[in-house]
Amino acid sequence: MAATEAETVASISCSGHGRAFLDGLVVNGKPICECNACFTGPDCSNFLSDCVVDADSGDPTFLEPFWEQHAASSAIVMAGWHRMSYEFNDGSLISEELKKHIRQVHDIVGNAVTDGRFIIFGAGATQLLNAAVRAISPEGSSSPEKVVASTPYYPVYKEQTEFLNSKDYKFSGDTLLWKSSAIDSSSSQNFIEFVTSPNNPDGQLKKAVLRGPFVKTIHDLAYYWPHFTAIPAPADEDLIIFTLSKLTGHAGSRFGWAIIKDEAVYQRMLTYMSLSTYGVSRETQLRVLKLLKVVIEGKGREMYEFGYKTMKTRWDQLSKSVSMSKRFSIQDLETHYCSFSGKVKKSSPAFAWLKCERQEDKHCYEVLKAAHITGRDGRLFGAESRYVRLSMVRSQDNFDLLLQRIEKLVSEEYSSKSSMAPSVS
Amino acid sequence: MAATEAETVASISCSGHGRAFLDGLVVNGKPICECNACFTGPDCSNFLSDCVVDADSGDPTFLEPFWEQHAASSAIVMAGWHRMSYEFNDGSLISEELKKHIRQVHDIVGNAVTDGRFIIFGAGATQLLNAAVRAISPEGSSSPEKVVASTPYYPVYKEQTEFLNSKDYKFSGDTLLWKSSAIDSSSSQNFIEFVTSPNNPDGQLKKAVLRGPFVKTIHDLAYYWPHFTAIPAPADEDLIIFTLSKLTGHAGSRFGWAIIKDEAVYQRMLTYMSLSTYGVSRETQLRVLKLLKVVIEGKGREMYEFGYKTMKTRWDQLSKSVSMSKRFSIQDLETHYCSFSGKVKKSSPAFAWLKCERQEDKHCYEVLKAAHITGRDGRLFGAESRYVRLSMVRSQDNFDLLLQRIEKLVSEEYSSKSSMAPSVS
């Protein structure tokens, strides 16, 4: 019965511009097509040429075609009685089989040392970021730990810390503001530095900026996978966070993991998980296990080849278009030797970090908005409003439309109309 | 392929005292039996007569046999491409279909008003409790909100609040301490009262204790289902929390929901969910939808009849045994008219709230431990160490052994050996 339902839903045609899902809205007894942005109609075949392209979210659906090609081997069947208990049989909240497969994935890719390290699961990097901050801030110390990151930084570091408003830690902006106090042992200030590599938004490989005995680091390596970057060497840091969403593209699964050196920090993160959500859902853990088995299959390269090819093609196309512009620029990325592929690898970042170069284009977000592109305002990353992050990890439909809109903007620089009108409004 | 795997695992025999799972440890290429506590061996057929019975956890596996009986109708098949996106197509983190089914479940049982109310999902009640506290505490007010509950109370209220150590709220113990300051408008103290009904640990139906303009309440109605209590009337409170674990027994799914009157509170809880975990996993939401469809099937009574019958039988057996004791007592529970069943219903609580009556048995937890029973120490609930919570919601194996141990303890009161020795040690 369950299999028939799943096959029925898989067979609903949405013209390649959408999907029907088992838990979608039901009309006349069957789930309806959910169309990609800018497509509409019962089978998603109508293109809305005037619609706004959403390049805001880092939703990694560029990998969906890979999973469609592996639909049979990646499917799971779950009975109603599957793992009802709060805990696994060993009393933990974590599947040992899944942990084993995560180590295998890292061994194959060579992006992190896992031997002799503790591993903990969370609901995406989102939950693990705060779990890590909480775990490494002592309770009830006289002044709160300063949580810092290098501009431009992932906005959630700031938003999460501020919303939860703990007594024990406080978001304190850019690392550069604190370089001297961090090494000043008389200042008695403690720091927690988020190091994001490759960086979100700009794809740069990064190292910690602050040094000294009062600095602890959290390495957010969400994008340290062959889709997005060369892998120069396995990371071997105190506390590293990864997320499934940027590995297999399953953002909706809310699954991430941390690799931890210190047992006391690991224990405090376990306490956080216990008191915050009591662990990650068993449905998710079962599914992630199945997905990772597919990732590892054969020589464990197929998904990365698909991912890199897709991202590299997109970056090349966007770079080429922007390179003809005087009005816009995007980040330069160095090439690096990649130990996974065994060669020097060209860039394939998840995001374009776009700058509006004209004096009058101070609010780059608004400039793009007027051209029917929604990006993410540079100010959210602690940067100037001259910058906007554009997501290149969404569906092919989404990227194609983004590219088309950028090409149109660039071509307008050369048209007589645009050279008379200094700004788009 | 996925179906064959699932059937293979379902067919592994564990003698009725355990289960094999798809993501269990693999030995010789297939998952091994995971035995219920106190059973061992490759097929769980060896009974460890001397082992300690765990009556600590409120793990609701008493409902597992119901789901085994409905294995086919409750199974789901999930393709690798299922709902990879961060968001549903409407931009939310919540399945509209699932929300609709939750409303239907409440309509059938009559335990909560959902018309015109907002509904939000979380990773079990655990996450929603803190989301609710955070949502109704204003940020940056001069003195933190006082979070209170009536003794004996569910320990997580205290533990969670203290571990997260927010500037904006603080656990402040028993409601009775604050009855007069709550109505004193000059004290300018704000209160958040947790009201747990039926109460965990003692199963009593409860109302809010504090009154006044500075009191906000969070109603934790985790156990307000026909398995555990009469349902006198639909709850119609400002903020109500329910959890799947106590409805269908799927504790491992980490799924709960809140029903909220005020839109501003709802919006702040959405923000909390965004920044804490970015919503509940899509795997979980799909599975919960399927489980609730089975719950609703027919006239939507079968699961509750199974649940009530099981819990009532257990309570009757345990009460009968304890009624013969002078050394131990358990809570009295009033009968109430139940609008769901249309009759006055006898008690069927999830927990026995056991008291050690003898002068010398000050540490009831230790008394039981000496008799190879692990309960939960009354002090964790803000009560005396003379009390212990005993869980009756686990597997039949677990309850049978608990009952046997209690019967043995009680029978020792009548044996000559015990009347000479005043305490078990």
Coordinates of N, CA, C and O in Angstrom, one line a residue, chain A residues 1-3 5-6 10 19-26 34-35 58-59 64 67-68 73-86 89 96-97 123 126-127 134 139 159-160 162-168 245-246 248-254 268 271-272 274-279 281-284 286-287 289-290, chain B residues 1-3 5-6 10 19-26 34-35 58-60 64 67 73-86 89 96-97 123 126-127 134 139 159-160 162-168 245-246 248-254 268 271-272 274-279 281-284 286-287 289-290:
Chain A
M1 N 0.8 -1.2 0.0 CA 0.0 0.0 0.0 C 0.9 1.3 0.0 O 0.7 2.2 -0.8
A2 N 1.8 1.3 0.9 CA 2.7 2.4 1.0 C 3.5 2.6 -0.3 O 3.7 3.7 -0.7
A3 N 4.0 1.5 -0.8 CA 4.8 1.5 -2.1 C 3.9 2.1 -3.2 O 4.4 2.9 -4.0
E5 N 1.3 4.1 -3.1 CA 1.1 5.5 -2.8 C 2.4 6.3 -3.3 O 2.2 7.3 -4.0
A6 N 3.5 5.8 -3.0 CA 4.8 6.5 -3.3 C 5.0 6.5 -4.8 O 5.4 7.5 -5.4
A10 N 5.1 9.7 -7.4 CA 6.3 9.9 -8.2 C 5.9 10.0 -9.7 O 6.6 10.7 -10.5
R19 N 7.1 19.3 -8.5 CA 7.0 17.9 -8.0 C 5.8 17.8 -7.2 O 5.3 18.7 -6.6
A20 N 5.2 16.5 -7.2 CA 4.2 16.2 -6.2 C 4.8 15.4 -5.1 O 5.8 14.7 -5.3
F21 N 4.3 15.7 -3.9 CA 4.9 15.0 -2.7 C 3.8 14.2 -1.9 O 2.6 14.7 -2.0
L22 N 4.2 13.2 -1.2 CA 3.2 12.4 -0.5 C 2.4 13.2 0.5 O 1.3 12.8 0.8
D23 N 3.0 14.2 1.1 CA 2.3 15.0 2.1 C 2.0 16.4 1.6 O 1.8 17.3 2.3
G24 N 1.8 16.4 0.2 CA 1.4 17.7 -0.4 C -0.1 17.9 -0.2 O -0.8 17.0 0.2
L25 N -0.5 19.1 -0.5 CA -2.0 19.4 -0.5 C -2.7 18.5 -1.5 O -2.2 18.3 -2.6
V26 N -3.8 18.0 -1.0 CA -4.6 17.0 -1.8 C -5.8 17.7 -2.4 O -6.6 18.4 -1.7
E34 N 3.7 20.9 -6.9 CA 4.2 22.0 -6.3 C 5.3 22.6 -7.2 O 6.3 21.9 -7.4
C35 N 5.0 23.7 -7.8 CA 5.9 24.2 -8.9 C 7.1 24.9 -8.4 O 7.1 25.6 -7.3
G58 N 19.9 29.7 0.5 CA 20.9 28.8 0.2 C 20.4 27.4 0.1 O 21.1 26.4 0.4
D59 N 19.2 27.2 -0.4 CA 18.5 25.9 -0.5 C 19.1 25.1 -1.6 O 19.1 25.4 -2.7
E64 N 19.0 17.7 -6.4 CA 17.8 16.9 -6.5 C 17.9 16.0 -7.7 O 17.5 14.8 -7.6
W67 N 19.4 12.7 -6.9 CA 18.6 11.7 -6.1 C 17.5 11.2 -6.9 O 17.0 10.0 -6.7
E68 N 17.0 11.9 -7.9 CA 16.0 11.3 -8.9 C 16.6 10.2 -9.7 O 16.0 9.2 -9.9
S73 N 17.6 3.2 -5.2 CA 18.6 2.8 -4.1 C 18.5 3.7 -2.9 O 19.0 3.3 -1.9
S74 N 17.9 4.9 -3.1 CA 17.9 5.8 -1.9 C 16.6 5.8 -1.2 O 16.4 6.6 -0.2
A75 N 15.7 4.9 -1.6 CA 14.3 4.9 -0.9 C 14.4 4.2 0.4 O 15.2 3.2 0.6
I76 N 13.6 4.6 1.4 CA 13.4 3.8 2.6 C 12.0 3.4 2.8 O 11.1 4.1 2.4
V77 N 11.8 2.3 3.5 CA 10.5 1.9 4.0 C 10.5 1.9 5.5 O 11.4 1.3 6.0
M78 N 9.6 2.5 6.1 CA 9.6 2.6 7.6 C 8.2 2.1 8.1 O 7.2 2.6 7.8
A79 N 8.3 1.0 8.9 CA 7.0 0.5 9.5 C 6.6 1.4 10.7 O 7.4 2.2 11.2
G80 N 5.3 1.3 11.0 CA 4.8 2.1 12.1 C 5.5 1.9 13.4 O 5.5 2.7 14.3
W81 N 6.0 0.7 13.6 CA 6.6 0.3 14.9 C 8.1 0.7 14.9 O 8.8 0.4 15.9
H82 N 8.7 1.3 13.9 CA 10.1 1.5 13.8 C 10.5 2.5 14.9 O 10.0 3.6 15.0
R83 N 11.4 2.1 15.8 CA 12.1 2.9 16.8 C 11.2 3.9 17.5 O 11.4 5.1 17.3
M84 N 10.2 3.4 18.2 CA 9.3 4.3 19.0 C 10.0 4.9 20.2 O 9.6 6.0 20.7
S85 N 11.0 4.2 20.7 CA 11.6 4.6 22.0 C 12.3 6.0 21.9 O 12.8 6.4 20.9
Y86 N 12.4 6.6 23.1 CA 13.2 7.8 23.2 C 14.7 7.6 22.8 O 15.3 8.4 22.3
N89 N 19.1 1.4 21.8 CA 19.2 0.3 22.8 C 20.4 0.5 23.8 O 20.4 0.0 24.9
E96 N 24.6 4.3 16.1 CA 26.0 3.9 15.9 C 26.4 3.6 14.5 O 27.4 4.0 14.0
E97 N 25.4 3.0 13.8 CA 25.6 2.7 12.4 C 25.8 4.0 11.5 O 26.6 4.1 10.7
A123 N 20.0 19.0 14.9 CA 19.0 19.4 13.9 C 19.7 20.4 12.9 O 19.4 21.6 13.0
T126 N 22.4 24.6 12.3 CA 21.6 25.6 13.1 C 21.7 25.3 14.6 O 22.1 26.1 15.4
Q127 N 21.2 24.1 14.9 CA 21.2 23.7 16.3 C 22.6 23.5 16.9 O 22.9 23.9 18.0
R134 N 27.1 27.3 23.6 CA 26.7 27.0 25.0 C 27.7 26.1 25.7 O 28.1 26.3 26.8
E139 N 29.4 28.5 32.7 CA 28.2 29.1 33.2 C 28.5 30.1 34.4 O 29.4 29.8 35.2
E159 N 22.3 36.4 14.8 CA 20.8 36.4 15.1 C 20.5 35.4 16.2 O 19.7 35.7 17.1
Q160 N 21.1 34.3 16.1 CA 20.8 33.2 17.1 C 21.3 33.6 18.5 O 20.5 33.6 19.5
E162 N 21.9 36.6 19.7 CA 21.1 37.7 20.2 C 19.7 37.3 20.6 O 19.2 37.8 21.7
F163 N 19.0 36.5 19.8 CA 17.7 36.1 20.2 C 17.6 35.3 21.5 O 16.8 35.4 22.3
L164 N 18.6 34.4 21.7 CA 18.6 33.5 22.9 C 19.0 34.3 24.1 O 18.6 34.0 25.2
N165 N 19.8 35.4 23.9 CA 20.1 36.3 25.0 C 20.6 35.7 26.3 O 20.0 35.9 27.4
S166 N 21.6 34.9 26.2 CA 22.2 34.2 27.3 C 23.0 35.2 28.2 O 23.5 36.2 27.7
K167 N 23.1 34.8 29.5 CA 23.9 35.6 30.4 C 25.4 35.3 30.1 O 26.3 36.0 30.5
D168 N 25.7 34.1 29.4 CA 27.0 33.6 29.4 C 27.8 33.9 28.1 O 29.0 33.7 28.0
S245 N 22.7 19.2 4.7 CA 22.1 20.0 3.6 C 23.1 20.4 2.6 O 22.8 20.4 1.4
K246 N 24.4 20.6 2.9 CA 25.4 21.0 1.9 C 26.2 19.8 1.4 O 27.0 19.9 0.5
T248 N 24.5 16.3 0.9 CA 23.6 15.6 0.0 C 22.5 16.5 -0.6 O 21.7 16.0 -1.4
G249 N 22.3 17.7 0.0 CA 21.3 18.6 -0.5 C 20.0 18.4 0.3 O 19.0 19.1 0.0
H250 N 20.0 17.6 1.4 CA 18.7 17.4 2.1 C 18.6 18.4 3.3 O 18.7 18.0 4.4
A251 N 18.3 19.6 2.9 CA 18.1 20.7 3.9 C 16.9 20.5 4.8 O 17.0 20.8 6.0
G252 N 15.9 19.9 4.2 CA 14.6 19.7 5.0 C 14.8 18.6 6.0 O 13.9 18.5 6.9
S253 N 15.8 17.8 5.9 CA 16.0 16.8 6.9 C 16.5 17.3 8.3 O 16.4 16.6 9.3
R254 N 17.0 18.5 8.3 CA 17.5 19.1 9.6 C 18.5 18.1 10.2 O 18.2 17.6 11.3
R268 N 29.1 18.3 27.3 CA 28.2 19.5 27.5 C 27.3 19.6 26.3 O 26.1 20.1 26.4
T271 N 24.5 17.3 26.7 CA 23.5 17.8 27.7 C 22.6 18.9 26.9 O 21.4 18.9 27.1
Y272 N 23.2 19.7 26.1 CA 22.4 20.7 25.4 C 21.4 20.0 24.5 O 20.2 20.4 24.5
S274 N 20.1 17.0 24.9 CA 19.1 16.4 25.7 C 18.0 17.5 26.1 O 16.8 17.2 26.1
L275 N 18.5 18.6 26.6 CA 17.6 19.6 27.1 C 16.9 20.5 26.1 O 15.9 21.1 26.3
S276 N 17.5 20.5 24.9 CA 16.9 21.4 23.8 C 15.9 20.6 23.0 O 14.8 21.1 22.7
T277 N 16.2 19.4 22.6 CA 15.2 18.6 21.7 C 15.2 17.2 22.0 O 14.4 16.4 21.4
Y278 N 16.0 16.7 22.9 CA 16.2 15.3 23.2 C 16.5 14.5 22.0 O 16.0 13.5 21.6
G279 N 17.5 15.0 21.2 CA 18.1 14.3 20.1 C 17.4 14.5 18.8 O 16.4 15.2 18.7
S281 N 15.5 13.2 15.4 CA 14.4 12.2 15.1 C 14.9 10.9 14.5 O 15.9 10.9 13.7
R282 N 14.4 9.8 14.9 CA 14.8 8.5 14.4 C 14.5 8.3 12.9 O 15.2 7.7 12.1
E283 N 13.4 9.0 12.4 CA 13.1 8.9 11.0 C 14.3 9.6 10.2 O 14.7 9.0 9.2
T284 N 14.7 10.7 10.7 CA 15.8 11.4 10.0 C 17.1 10.5 10.0 O 17.8 10.4 9.0
L286 N 17.4 7.3 10.2 CA 17.3 6.2 9.3 C 17.5 6.6 7.9 O 18.2 6.0 7.1
R287 N 16.9 7.7 7.5 CA 17.0 8.2 6.2 C 18.4 8.6 5.8 O 18.9 8.3 4.7
L289 N 21.1 7.6 7.0 CA 22.0 6.4 6.9 C 21.8 5.9 5.4 O 22.8 5.5 4.8
K290 N 20.6 5.8 5.0 CA 20.4 5.3 3.6 C 21.0 6.2 2.6 O 21.7 5.7 1.6
Chain B
M1 N 13.6 -2.9 -3.6 CA 14.8 -3.2 -2.7 C 14.5 -2.7 -1.3 O 14.8 -3.5 -0.3
A2 N 14.0 -1.5 -1.2 CA 13.8 -0.9 0.2 C 12.7 -1.8 0.9 O 12.9 -2.0 2.1
A3 N 11.7 -2.2 0.1 CA 10.7 -3.0 0.7 C 11.2 -4.4 1.2 O 10.8 -4.9 2.3
E5 N 14.3 -5.1 2.1 CA 15.1 -4.9 3.3 C 14.2 -4.7 4.6 O 14.4 -5.3 5.6
A6 N 13.1 -4.0 4.4 CA 12.2 -3.7 5.5 C 11.5 -5.0 6.0 O 11.4 -5.3 7.2
A10 N 11.8 -7.1 9.5 CA 10.6 -7.3 10.3 C 10.4 -8.8 10.6 O 9.8 -9.2 11.6
R19 N 13.5 -6.6 19.2 CA 13.2 -6.2 17.8 C 14.5 -6.0 17.1 O 15.5 -5.5 17.6
A20 N 14.5 -6.3 15.8 CA 15.6 -5.9 14.9 C 15.1 -4.6 14.2 O 14.0 -4.5 13.8
F21 N 16.1 -3.7 13.9 CA 15.7 -2.5 13.2 C 16.6 -2.3 12.0 O 17.7 -2.8 12.0
L22 N 16.1 -1.6 11.0 CA 16.8 -1.3 9.8 C 18.1 -0.7 10.0 O 19.1 -0.9 9.2
D23 N 18.2 0.2 11.0 CA 19.5 0.9 11.3 C 20.2 0.3 12.5 O 21.0 1.0 13.2
G24 N 19.9 -0.9 12.8 CA 20.5 -1.5 14.0 C 22.0 -2.0 13.6 O 22.4 -1.9 12.5
L25 N 22.7 -2.4 14.6 CA 24.1 -2.9 14.4 C 24.0 -4.1 13.6 O 23.1 -5.0 13.7
V26 N 24.9 -4.2 12.6 CA 24.9 -5.3 11.6 C 26.0 -6.3 12.0 O 27.1 -5.9 12.2
E34 N 17.6 -6.3 19.1 CA 17.9 -5.4 20.2 C 16.8 -5.8 21.3 O 15.6 -5.7 21.1
C35 N 17.3 -6.4 22.4 CA 16.4 -7.0 23.4 C 15.9 -6.0 24.3 O 16.5 -5.0 24.7
G58 N 9.9 7.7 31.0 CA 8.5 7.7 30.6 C 8.4 7.2 29.1 O 7.5 7.7 28.4
D59 N 9.2 6.3 28.7 CA 9.3 5.8 27.3 C 8.0 5.1 27.0 O 7.7 4.0 27.5
P60 N 7.1 5.6 26.1 CA 5.8 5.1 25.9 C 5.6 3.9 25.0 O 4.8 3.9 24.1
E64 N 3.5 0.0 21.3 CA 4.2 -0.7 20.2 C 3.3 -1.8 19.6 O 3.2 -1.9 18.4
W67 N 0.9 -0.7 17.0 CA 1.5 -0.4 15.7 C 2.0 -1.6 14.9 O 2.0 -1.7 13.7
S73 N -0.7 -0.6 7.3 CA -1.4 0.7 7.0 C -0.5 1.9 7.6 O -0.8 3.0 7.2
S74 N 0.4 1.6 8.5 CA 1.2 2.7 9.1 C 2.6 2.9 8.4 O 3.3 3.7 8.9
A75 N 2.9 2.0 7.4 CA 4.2 2.1 6.8 C 4.3 3.3 5.8 O 3.3 3.7 5.2
I76 N 5.5 3.9 5.7 CA 5.7 4.9 4.7 C 6.9 4.5 3.8 O 7.8 3.8 4.3
V77 N 6.8 4.9 2.6 CA 8.0 4.8 1.6 C 8.4 6.2 1.3 O 7.6 7.0 0.9
M78 N 9.7 6.4 1.4 CA 10.2 7.8 1.1 C 11.3 7.7 0.1 O 12.3 7.0 0.3
A79 N 11.2 8.4 -1.0 CA 12.2 8.4 -2.1 C 13.3 9.3 -1.6 O 13.1 10.2 -0.8
G80 N 14.5 9.1 -2.2 CA 15.6 10.0 -1.9 C 15.4 11.4 -2.2 O 16.0 12.3 -1.7
W81 N 14.5 11.7 -3.2 CA 14.3 13.1 -3.6 C 13.2 13.8 -2.8 O 12.8 14.9 -3.0
H82 N 12.6 13.0 -1.8 CA 11.5 13.6 -1.1 C 11.9 14.9 -0.3 O 12.7 14.9 0.6
R83 N 11.2 16.0 -0.6 CA 11.3 17.2 0.2 C 12.7 17.6 0.7 O 13.0 17.7 1.9
M84 N 13.6 17.8 -0.3 CA 14.9 18.2 0.0 C 15.0 19.7 0.5 O 16.0 20.0 1.2
S85 N 14.1 20.5 0.1 CA 14.2 21.9 0.4 C 14.1 22.3 1.9 O 13.5 21.5 2.6
Y86 N 14.7 23.4 2.2 CA 14.5 23.9 3.6 C 13.0 24.2 3.9 O 12.6 24.0 5.1
N89 N 6.5 24.5 0.0 CA 6.3 25.4 -1.1 C 5.7 26.8 -0.8 O 5.9 27.7 -1.5
E96 N 1.0 21.7 5.9 CA -0.4 22.1 6.1 C -1.3 20.9 6.2 O -2.3 20.9 7.0
E97 N -1.0 19.8 5.5 CA -1.8 18.6 5.6 C -1.7 18.0 7.0 O -2.7 17.5 7.6
A123 N 10.4 20.0 18.0 CA 11.0 18.7 18.2 C 10.6 18.1 19.6 O 11.3 18.2 20.6
T126 N 9.7 19.0 24.5 CA 11.0 19.5 25.0 C 11.4 20.8 24.3 O 11.6 21.8 25.0
Q127 N 11.4 20.9 23.0 CA 11.7 22.1 22.3 C 10.7 23.2 22.5 O 11.0 24.4 22.7
R134 N 10.6 31.4 26.0 CA 11.3 32.5 25.3 C 10.3 33.4 24.6 O 10.5 34.7 24.7
E139 N 12.2 40.7 25.8 CA 13.7 40.8 25.8 C 14.1 42.0 26.5 O 13.5 43.1 26.4
E159 N 15.4 22.2 34.7 CA 16.7 21.9 34.1 C 17.0 22.7 32.9 O 18.1 23.2 32.7
Q160 N 16.0 22.8 32.0 CA 16.1 23.5 30.7 C 16.4 24.9 31.0 O 17.3 25.5 30.4
E162 N 17.5 26.4 33.6 CA 18.7 26.7 34.3 C 19.9 26.5 33.3 O 20.9 27.3 33.3
F163 N 19.9 25.5 32.5 CA 21.0 25.2 31.6 C 21.1 26.3 30.5 O 22.2 26.7 30.2
L164 N 20.0 26.8 30.0 CA 20.1 27.8 29.0 C 20.5 29.2 29.5 O 21.0 30.0 28.8
N165 N 20.2 29.4 30.8 CA 20.7 30.6 31.5 C 20.4 31.9 30.8 O 21.4 32.7 30.6
S166 N 19.2 32.2 30.5 CA 18.8 33.4 29.8 C 18.8 34.6 30.7 O 18.6 34.5 31.9
K167 N 19.0 35.8 30.1 CA 18.9 37.0 30.9 C 17.4 37.3 31.2 O 17.1 38.1 32.1
D168 N 16.5 36.7 30.4 CA 15.1 37.2 30.4 C 14.2 36.3 31.3 O 13.0 36.7 31.4
S245 N 4.7 11.7 21.4 CA 5.1 10.6 22.2 C 4.1 10.0 23.1 O 4.0 8.8 23.3
K246 N 3.2 10.9 23.7 CA 2.2 10.4 24.6 C 0.9 10.2 23.9 O -0.1 9.7 24.5
T248 N 0.7 8.8 20.3 CA 0.9 7.5 19.5 C 2.0 6.6 20.1 O 2.2 5.5 19.6
G249 N 2.8 7.2 21.0 CA 3.9 6.4 21.5 C 5.2 6.6 20.8 O 6.2 6.0 21.1
H250 N 5.3 7.5 19.8 CA 6.5 7.6 19.0 C 7.4 8.7 19.6 O 7.6 9.8 19.1
A251 N 8.0 8.3 20.7 CA 8.9 9.3 21.4 C 10.1 9.6 20.6 O 10.6 10.7 20.6
G252 N 10.7 8.6 19.9 CA 11.9 8.8 19.1 C 11.7 9.7 17.9 O 12.7 10.2 17.3
S253 N 10.4 10.0 17.5 CA 10.2 10.9 16.4 C 10.5 12.4 16.7 O 10.6 13.2 15.8
R254 N 10.5 12.7 18.0 CA 10.7 14.1 18.4 C 9.8 15.0 17.7 O 10.1 15.9 17.0
R268 N 6.6 34.9 17.6 CA 7.9 34.7 18.3 C 8.3 33.3 18.5 O 9.5 33.0 18.4
T271 N 9.9 32.4 15.2 CA 11.3 32.9 15.2 C 12.2 32.0 16.0 O 13.3 31.6 15.6
Y272 N 11.7 31.6 17.2 CA 12.5 30.6 18.0 C 12.8 29.4 17.2 O 14.0 28.9 17.1
S274 N 12.9 28.9 14.0 CA 13.8 29.3 12.9 C 15.2 29.3 13.4 O 16.1 28.8 12.7
L275 N 15.5 30.0 14.5 CA 16.8 30.2 14.9 C 17.4 29.0 15.7 O 18.6 28.9 15.9
S276 N 16.5 28.2 16.2 CA 17.0 27.1 17.1 C 17.3 25.8 16.2 O 18.3 25.2 16.4
T277 N 16.4 25.5 15.3 CA 16.6 24.2 14.5 C 16.2 24.4 13.0 O 16.3 23.5 12.3
Y278 N 15.6 25.5 12.7 CA 15.0 25.7 11.4 C 13.9 24.6 11.1 O 13.9 24.0 10.0
G279 N 13.1 24.4 12.1 CA 11.9 23.6 11.9 C 12.1 22.1 12.1 O 13.2 21.7 12.4
S281 N 12.1 18.1 11.0 CA 12.5 17.4 9.8 C 11.3 16.9 9.0 O 10.2 16.5 9.5
R282 N 11.5 16.9 7.7 CA 10.4 16.5 6.7 C 10.1 15.0 6.8 O 9.0 14.6 6.6
E283 N 11.1 14.2 7.2 CA 10.9 12.8 7.4 C 9.9 12.6 8.5 O 8.9 11.8 8.4
T284 N 10.1 13.3 9.6 CA 9.2 13.2 10.7 C 7.8 13.7 10.4 O 6.8 13.0 10.7
L286 N 6.3 13.7 7.5 CA 5.6 12.8 6.6 C 5.2 11.6 7.4 O 4.0 11.1 7.3
R287 N 6.0 11.1 8.3 CA 5.6 9.9 9.1 C 4.5 10.2 10.0 O 3.6 9.4 10.2
L289 N 2.2 12.3 9.8 CA 1.0 12.4 9.0 C 0.4 11.0 8.8 O -0.8 10.8 9.0
K290 N 1.2 10.1 8.4 CA 0.8 8.7 8.2 C 0.2 8.1 9.4 O -0.9 7.4 9.4

